[in-house]
Structures are given as C-alpha cells and as structure tokens.
C-alpha cells in the first residue's frame, strides 16, 4: 500500500483533519489579534486615567481648595462689619493658606487657559478690596466686592470643570 493509495482512500478524513487544523490556527490567530487590540486599548485607557487623576490631584483640587478657603476668609472678613468694635479687635482669620497663592497661580497657569488665568488673578485680589471696604465700614461696597468674588469663583470653577470634562471625553 502506497502513500498515494492511502491518501485516495482516506481523502474525506484528510480534508476534515486539515480543516480542523486550519480552523485551530485561524481561531488562535483571531484570539491573539483580539487580545493585542484589547491590550493596546487598555494601556491607552490606563494612561488617560492616570493623566486625568494627576490633573485632578495636582492641578484642579489645589485650586478648588484654595478658592474655598479664600471665599470663607472673605466671608469672615465681610462679617466683621456687623460686629462691635470690641469683637472686631479679637479678629483672627486663618490666612495661612494665602502662602499657597503663588503655587496655586502656577498651577492655574499650567492649565494653559488665559481666560482662567485672568479670572484667577482678579479673584486673588478680591480679598484685599473687601478688607479695604470693611476697614472703611462701607457694608454695601464690601458686599458688592464679596458678591463679585463669589461670581468670579463660580466662573473659575466652571472653567475648571469644563476642562476636566473635556479631558475625560
């Protein structure tokens, strides 16, 4: 019995065997390609998540924290208008956060948005103008300055959150 005769007699079985082997290799190739694409996608998503997390942690959160502290300080300063002279003498504001201003301004500039930078610089000066109005005992002007600072803070936060949403999308 020769090889040719064996192949001719078992031709349907050989086709089935070759088909099964080809099917196995095609299946393995498809699985490998799918895993490679998934891996590349997962790496890209992980990089994006790390970038978003870093931007939130080191750029956005410190700015939001500073704005919150500064608004609270401005509100306390404004409230001094309604206290007696004796109570005003005991004024103690926690202004330790103000020493973070240059660091926070650098972070705002690092975001690369000139509009945001201009609004933050204007906001950072609002505390001084409120203090001036309080020392002059002009409650209406002090409230106007406080209200402007609150609106500026809202605009800054809106720009920050838009920037964050843009990164996430």
PDB file of C-alpha atoms in Angstrom:
ATOM      1  CA  UNK A   1       0.000   0.000   0.000  1.00  0.00           C
ATOM      2  CA  UNK A   2       1.498   3.233  -1.135  1.00  0.00           C
ATOM      3  CA  UNK A   3       1.072   6.710   0.299  1.00  0.00           C
ATOM      4  CA  UNK A   4      -0.895   7.784  -2.748  1.00  0.00           C
ATOM      5  CA  UNK A   5      -3.324   4.934  -2.325  1.00  0.00           C
ATOM      6  CA  UNK A   6      -3.728   5.700   1.384  1.00  0.00           C
ATOM      7  CA  UNK A   7      -4.478   9.348   0.646  1.00  0.00           C
ATOM      8  CA  UNK A   8      -7.027   8.457  -2.044  1.00  0.00           C
ATOM      9  CA  UNK A   9      -8.848   6.003   0.217  1.00  0.00           C
ATOM     10  CA  UNK A  10      -8.990   8.408   3.198  1.00  0.00           C
ATOM     11  CA  UNK A  11      -9.489  11.691   1.348  1.00  0.00           C
ATOM     12  CA  UNK A  12     -12.626  12.816   3.270  1.00  0.00           C
ATOM     13  CA  UNK A  13     -10.920  12.160   6.622  1.00  0.00           C
ATOM     14  CA  UNK A  14      -7.822  14.064   5.485  1.00  0.00           C
ATOM     15  CA  UNK A  15      -9.908  17.074   4.441  1.00  0.00           C
ATOM     16  CA  UNK A  16     -11.611  17.030   7.833  1.00  0.00           C
ATOM     17  CA  UNK A  17      -8.217  16.829   9.580  1.00  0.00           C
ATOM     18  CA  UNK A  18      -6.749  19.684   7.504  1.00  0.00           C
ATOM     19  CA  UNK A  19      -9.922  21.741   8.067  1.00  0.00           C
ATOM     20  CA  UNK A  20      -9.719  21.175  11.827  1.00  0.00           C
ATOM     21  CA  UNK A  21      -6.030  22.151  11.911  1.00  0.00           C
ATOM     22  CA  UNK A  22      -6.662  25.278   9.793  1.00  0.00           C
ATOM     23  CA  UNK A  23      -9.652  26.159  11.983  1.00  0.00           C
ATOM     24  CA  UNK A  24      -7.473  25.843  15.085  1.00  0.00           C
ATOM     25  CA  UNK A  25      -4.811  28.149  13.664  1.00  0.00           C
ATOM     26  CA  UNK A  26      -7.345  30.717  12.424  1.00  0.00           C
ATOM     27  CA  UNK A  27      -9.022  30.655  15.832  1.00  0.00           C
ATOM     28  CA  UNK A  28      -5.672  31.135  17.619  1.00  0.00           C
ATOM     29  CA  UNK A  29      -4.699  33.971  15.285  1.00  0.00           C
ATOM     30  CA  UNK A  30      -8.050  35.703  15.805  1.00  0.00           C
ATOM     31  CA  UNK A  31      -7.757  35.324  19.583  1.00  0.00           C
ATOM     32  CA  UNK A  32      -4.193  36.689  19.535  1.00  0.00           C
ATOM     33  CA  UNK A  33      -5.210  39.705  17.417  1.00  0.00           C
ATOM     34  CA  UNK A  34      -8.192  40.370  19.688  1.00  0.00           C
ATOM     35  CA  UNK A  35      -6.029  40.229  22.811  1.00  0.00           C
ATOM     36  CA  UNK A  36      -3.427  42.524  21.241  1.00  0.00           C
ATOM     37  CA  UNK A  37      -6.111  45.088  20.373  1.00  0.00           C
ATOM     38  CA  UNK A  38      -7.641  44.807  23.872  1.00  0.00           C
ATOM     39  CA  UNK A  39      -4.225  45.238  25.473  1.00  0.00           C
ATOM     40  CA  UNK A  40      -3.449  48.323  23.398  1.00  0.00           C
ATOM     41  CA  UNK A  41      -6.868  49.787  24.257  1.00  0.00           C
ATOM     42  CA  UNK A  42      -6.421  49.021  27.985  1.00  0.00           C
ATOM     43  CA  UNK A  43      -2.985  50.660  28.021  1.00  0.00           C
ATOM     44  CA  UNK A  44      -4.431  53.742  26.328  1.00  0.00           C
ATOM     45  CA  UNK A  45      -7.320  53.915  28.832  1.00  0.00           C
ATOM     46  CA  UNK A  46      -4.924  53.452  31.752  1.00  0.00           C
ATOM     47  CA  UNK A  47      -2.711  56.294  30.500  1.00  0.00           C
ATOM     48  CA  UNK A  48      -5.756  58.512  30.124  1.00  0.00           C
ATOM     49  CA  UNK A  49      -6.979  57.636  33.640  1.00  0.00           C
ATOM     50  CA  UNK A  50      -3.552  58.382  35.106  1.00  0.00           C
ATOM     51  CA  UNK A  51      -3.436  61.703  33.244  1.00  0.00           C
ATOM     52  CA  UNK A  52      -6.901  62.664  34.472  1.00  0.00           C
ATOM     53  CA  UNK A  53      -6.057  61.634  38.035  1.00  0.00           C
ATOM     54  CA  UNK A  54      -2.805  63.610  38.003  1.00  0.00           C
ATOM     55  CA  UNK A  55      -4.517  66.679  36.603  1.00  0.00           C
ATOM     56  CA  UNK A  56      -7.277  66.446  39.185  1.00  0.00           C
ATOM     57  CA  UNK A  57      -4.952  65.787  42.116  1.00  0.00           C
ATOM     58  CA  UNK A  58      -2.142  68.217  41.348  1.00  0.00           C
ATOM     59  CA  UNK A  59      -3.808  70.959  39.311  1.00  0.00           C
ATOM     60  CA  UNK A  60      -7.537  71.180  39.912  1.00  0.00           C
ATOM     61  CA  UNK A  61      -8.032  70.058  43.537  1.00  0.00           C
ATOM     62  CA  UNK A  62      -5.487  72.537  44.987  1.00  0.00           C
ATOM     63  CA  UNK A  63      -7.116  75.393  43.072  1.00  0.00           C
ATOM     64  CA  UNK A  64     -10.605  74.408  44.247  1.00  0.00           C
ATOM     65  CA  UNK A  65      -9.348  74.059  47.821  1.00  0.00           C
ATOM     66  CA  UNK A  66      -7.710  77.490  47.689  1.00  0.00           C
ATOM     67  CA  UNK A  67     -10.870  79.093  46.302  1.00  0.00           C
ATOM     68  CA  UNK A  68     -12.961  77.515  49.080  1.00  0.00           C
ATOM     69  CA  UNK A  69     -10.581  78.738  51.789  1.00  0.00           C
ATOM     70  CA  UNK A  70     -10.360  82.194  50.265  1.00  0.00           C
ATOM     71  CA  UNK A  71     -14.145  82.544  49.977  1.00  0.00           C
ATOM     72  CA  UNK A  72     -14.554  81.512  53.622  1.00  0.00           C
ATOM     73  CA  UNK A  73     -11.931  84.068  54.634  1.00  0.00           C
ATOM     74  CA  UNK A  74     -13.660  86.786  52.594  1.00  0.00           C
ATOM     75  CA  UNK A  75     -16.998  85.909  54.204  1.00  0.00           C
ATOM     76  CA  UNK A  76     -15.458  86.124  57.692  1.00  0.00           C
ATOM     77  CA  UNK A  77     -13.879  89.445  56.785  1.00  0.00           C
ATOM     78  CA  UNK A  78     -17.208  90.758  55.500  1.00  0.00           C
ATOM     79  CA  UNK A  79     -18.945  89.579  58.692  1.00  0.00           C
ATOM     80  CA  UNK A  80     -16.679  91.911  60.686  1.00  0.00           C
ATOM     81  CA  UNK A  81     -18.828  94.823  59.505  1.00  0.00           C
ATOM     82  CA  UNK A  82     -21.645  93.608  61.730  1.00  0.00           C
ATOM     83  CA  UNK A  83     -19.628  93.157  64.900  1.00  0.00           C
ATOM     84  CA  UNK A  84     -18.938  95.627  67.659  1.00  0.00           C
ATOM     85  CA  UNK A  85     -15.543  97.303  67.970  1.00  0.00           C
ATOM     86  CA  UNK A  86     -14.617  95.002  70.850  1.00  0.00           C
ATOM     87  CA  UNK A  87     -15.419  91.927  68.793  1.00  0.00           C
ATOM     88  CA  UNK A  88     -13.507  93.327  65.814  1.00  0.00           C
ATOM     89  CA  UNK A  89     -10.413  93.671  67.986  1.00  0.00           C
ATOM     90  CA  UNK A  90     -10.478  89.905  68.570  1.00  0.00           C
ATOM     91  CA  UNK A  91     -10.487  89.143  64.843  1.00  0.00           C
ATOM     92  CA  UNK A  92      -8.437  86.086  63.991  1.00  0.00           C
ATOM     93  CA  UNK A  93      -8.534  84.904  60.437  1.00  0.00           C
ATOM     94  CA  UNK A  94      -6.689  81.799  59.365  1.00  0.00           C
ATOM     95  CA  UNK A  95      -4.764  83.245  56.444  1.00  0.00           C
ATOM     96  CA  UNK A  96      -2.065  80.587  56.403  1.00  0.00           C
ATOM     97  CA  UNK A  97      -3.461  79.304  53.091  1.00  0.00           C
ATOM     98  CA  UNK A  98      -2.563  82.635  51.426  1.00  0.00           C
ATOM     99  CA  UNK A  99       1.062  81.486  51.339  1.00  0.00           C
ATOM    100  CA  UNK A 100      -0.079  78.861  48.820  1.00  0.00           C
ATOM    101  CA  UNK A 101      -1.173  81.600  46.388  1.00  0.00           C
ATOM    102  CA  UNK A 102       1.947  81.569  44.212  1.00  0.00           C
ATOM    103  CA  UNK A 103       1.837  77.775  43.963  1.00  0.00           C
ATOM    104  CA  UNK A 104      -1.855  77.815  43.066  1.00  0.00           C
ATOM    105  CA  UNK A 105      -1.308  80.584  40.489  1.00  0.00           C
ATOM    106  CA  UNK A 106       1.434  78.484  38.900  1.00  0.00           C
ATOM    107  CA  UNK A 107      -0.971  75.555  38.702  1.00  0.00           C
ATOM    108  CA  UNK A 108      -3.660  77.708  37.113  1.00  0.00           C
ATOM    109  CA  UNK A 109      -1.139  78.942  34.547  1.00  0.00           C
ATOM    110  CA  UNK A 110      -0.097  75.338  33.980  1.00  0.00           C
ATOM    111  CA  UNK A 111      -3.597  74.593  32.724  1.00  0.00           C
ATOM    112  CA  UNK A 112      -2.853  76.880  29.762  1.00  0.00           C
ATOM    113  CA  UNK A 113      -6.126  78.806  29.727  1.00  0.00           C
ATOM    114  CA  UNK A 114      -5.587  82.589  29.589  1.00  0.00           C
ATOM    115  CA  UNK A 115      -9.215  83.336  30.467  1.00  0.00           C
ATOM    116  CA  UNK A 116      -8.970  81.139  33.560  1.00  0.00           C
ATOM    117  CA  UNK A 117      -5.645  82.730  34.484  1.00  0.00           C
ATOM    118  CA  UNK A 118      -7.061  86.258  34.236  1.00  0.00           C
ATOM    119  CA  UNK A 119     -10.124  85.372  36.309  1.00  0.00           C
ATOM    120  CA  UNK A 120      -7.989  83.744  38.991  1.00  0.00           C
ATOM    121  CA  UNK A 121      -5.663  86.743  39.225  1.00  0.00           C
ATOM    122  CA  UNK A 122      -8.677  89.021  39.635  1.00  0.00           C
ATOM    123  CA  UNK A 123     -10.146  86.667  42.247  1.00  0.00           C
ATOM    124  CA  UNK A 124      -6.901  86.555  44.217  1.00  0.00           C
ATOM    125  CA  UNK A 125      -7.021  90.359  44.611  1.00  0.00           C
ATOM    126  CA  UNK A 126     -10.660  90.424  45.773  1.00  0.00           C
ATOM    127  CA  UNK A 127      -9.744  89.703  49.411  1.00  0.00           C
ATOM    128  CA  UNK A 128      -7.769  92.957  49.563  1.00  0.00           C
ATOM    129  CA  UNK A 129     -10.613  95.083  48.200  1.00  0.00           C
ATOM    130  CA  UNK A 130     -13.087  93.508  50.645  1.00  0.00           C
ATOM    131  CA  UNK A 131     -10.686  94.245  53.507  1.00  0.00           C
ATOM    132  CA  UNK A 132     -10.430  97.863  52.363  1.00  0.00           C
ATOM    133  CA  UNK A 133     -14.216  98.252  52.274  1.00  0.00           C
ATOM    134  CA  UNK A 134     -14.576  96.618  55.697  1.00  0.00           C
ATOM    135  CA  UNK A 135     -11.972  98.949  57.187  1.00  0.00           C
ATOM    136  CA  UNK A 136     -13.889 101.883  55.671  1.00  0.00           C
ATOM    137  CA  UNK A 137     -17.100 100.429  57.227  1.00  0.00           C
ATOM    138  CA  UNK A 138     -18.870 100.537  53.853  1.00  0.00           C
ATOM    139  CA  UNK A 139     -21.150  97.499  54.018  1.00  0.00           C
ATOM    140  CA  UNK A 140     -22.737  97.980  50.598  1.00  0.00           C
ATOM    141  CA  UNK A 141     -19.390  98.258  48.801  1.00  0.00           C
ATOM    142  CA  UNK A 142     -18.000  95.339  50.806  1.00  0.00           C
ATOM    143  CA  UNK A 143     -20.992  93.177  49.879  1.00  0.00           C
ATOM    144  CA  UNK A 144     -20.620  94.174  46.223  1.00  0.00           C
ATOM    145  CA  UNK A 145     -16.957  93.123  46.299  1.00  0.00           C
ATOM    146  CA  UNK A 146     -17.833  89.851  48.054  1.00  0.00           C
ATOM    147  CA  UNK A 147     -20.549  89.141  45.506  1.00  0.00           C
ATOM    148  CA  UNK A 148     -18.116  89.830  42.652  1.00  0.00           C
ATOM    149  CA  UNK A 149     -15.615  87.445  44.246  1.00  0.00           C
ATOM    150  CA  UNK A 150     -18.274  84.740  44.555  1.00  0.00           C
ATOM    151  CA  UNK A 151     -19.218  85.161  40.894  1.00  0.00           C
ATOM    152  CA  UNK A 152     -15.561  85.032  39.863  1.00  0.00           C
ATOM    153  CA  UNK A 153     -15.067  81.876  41.926  1.00  0.00           C
ATOM    154  CA  UNK A 154     -18.078  80.330  40.196  1.00  0.00           C
ATOM    155  CA  UNK A 155     -16.692  81.238  36.776  1.00  0.00           C
ATOM    156  CA  UNK A 156     -13.280  79.801  37.681  1.00  0.00           C
ATOM    157  CA  UNK A 157     -14.809  76.566  38.948  1.00  0.00           C
ATOM    158  CA  UNK A 158     -16.971  76.314  35.824  1.00  0.00           C
ATOM    159  CA  UNK A 159     -13.895  76.654  33.600  1.00  0.00           C
ATOM    160  CA  UNK A 160     -12.006  74.079  35.676  1.00  0.00           C
ATOM    161  CA  UNK A 161     -14.817  71.546  35.492  1.00  0.00           C
ATOM    162  CA  UNK A 162     -15.272  72.122  31.751  1.00  0.00           C
ATOM    163  CA  UNK A 163     -11.573  71.466  31.296  1.00  0.00           C
ATOM    164  CA  UNK A 164     -11.833  68.299  33.365  1.00  0.00           C
ATOM    165  CA  UNK A 165     -14.856  67.067  31.390  1.00  0.00           C
ATOM    166  CA  UNK A 166     -13.024  67.781  28.134  1.00  0.00           C
ATOM    167  CA  UNK A 167     -10.123  65.610  29.304  1.00  0.00           C
ATOM    168  CA  UNK A 168     -12.451  62.806  30.375  1.00  0.00           C
ATOM    169  CA  UNK A 169     -14.172  62.775  26.986  1.00  0.00           C
TER     170      UNK A 169
END
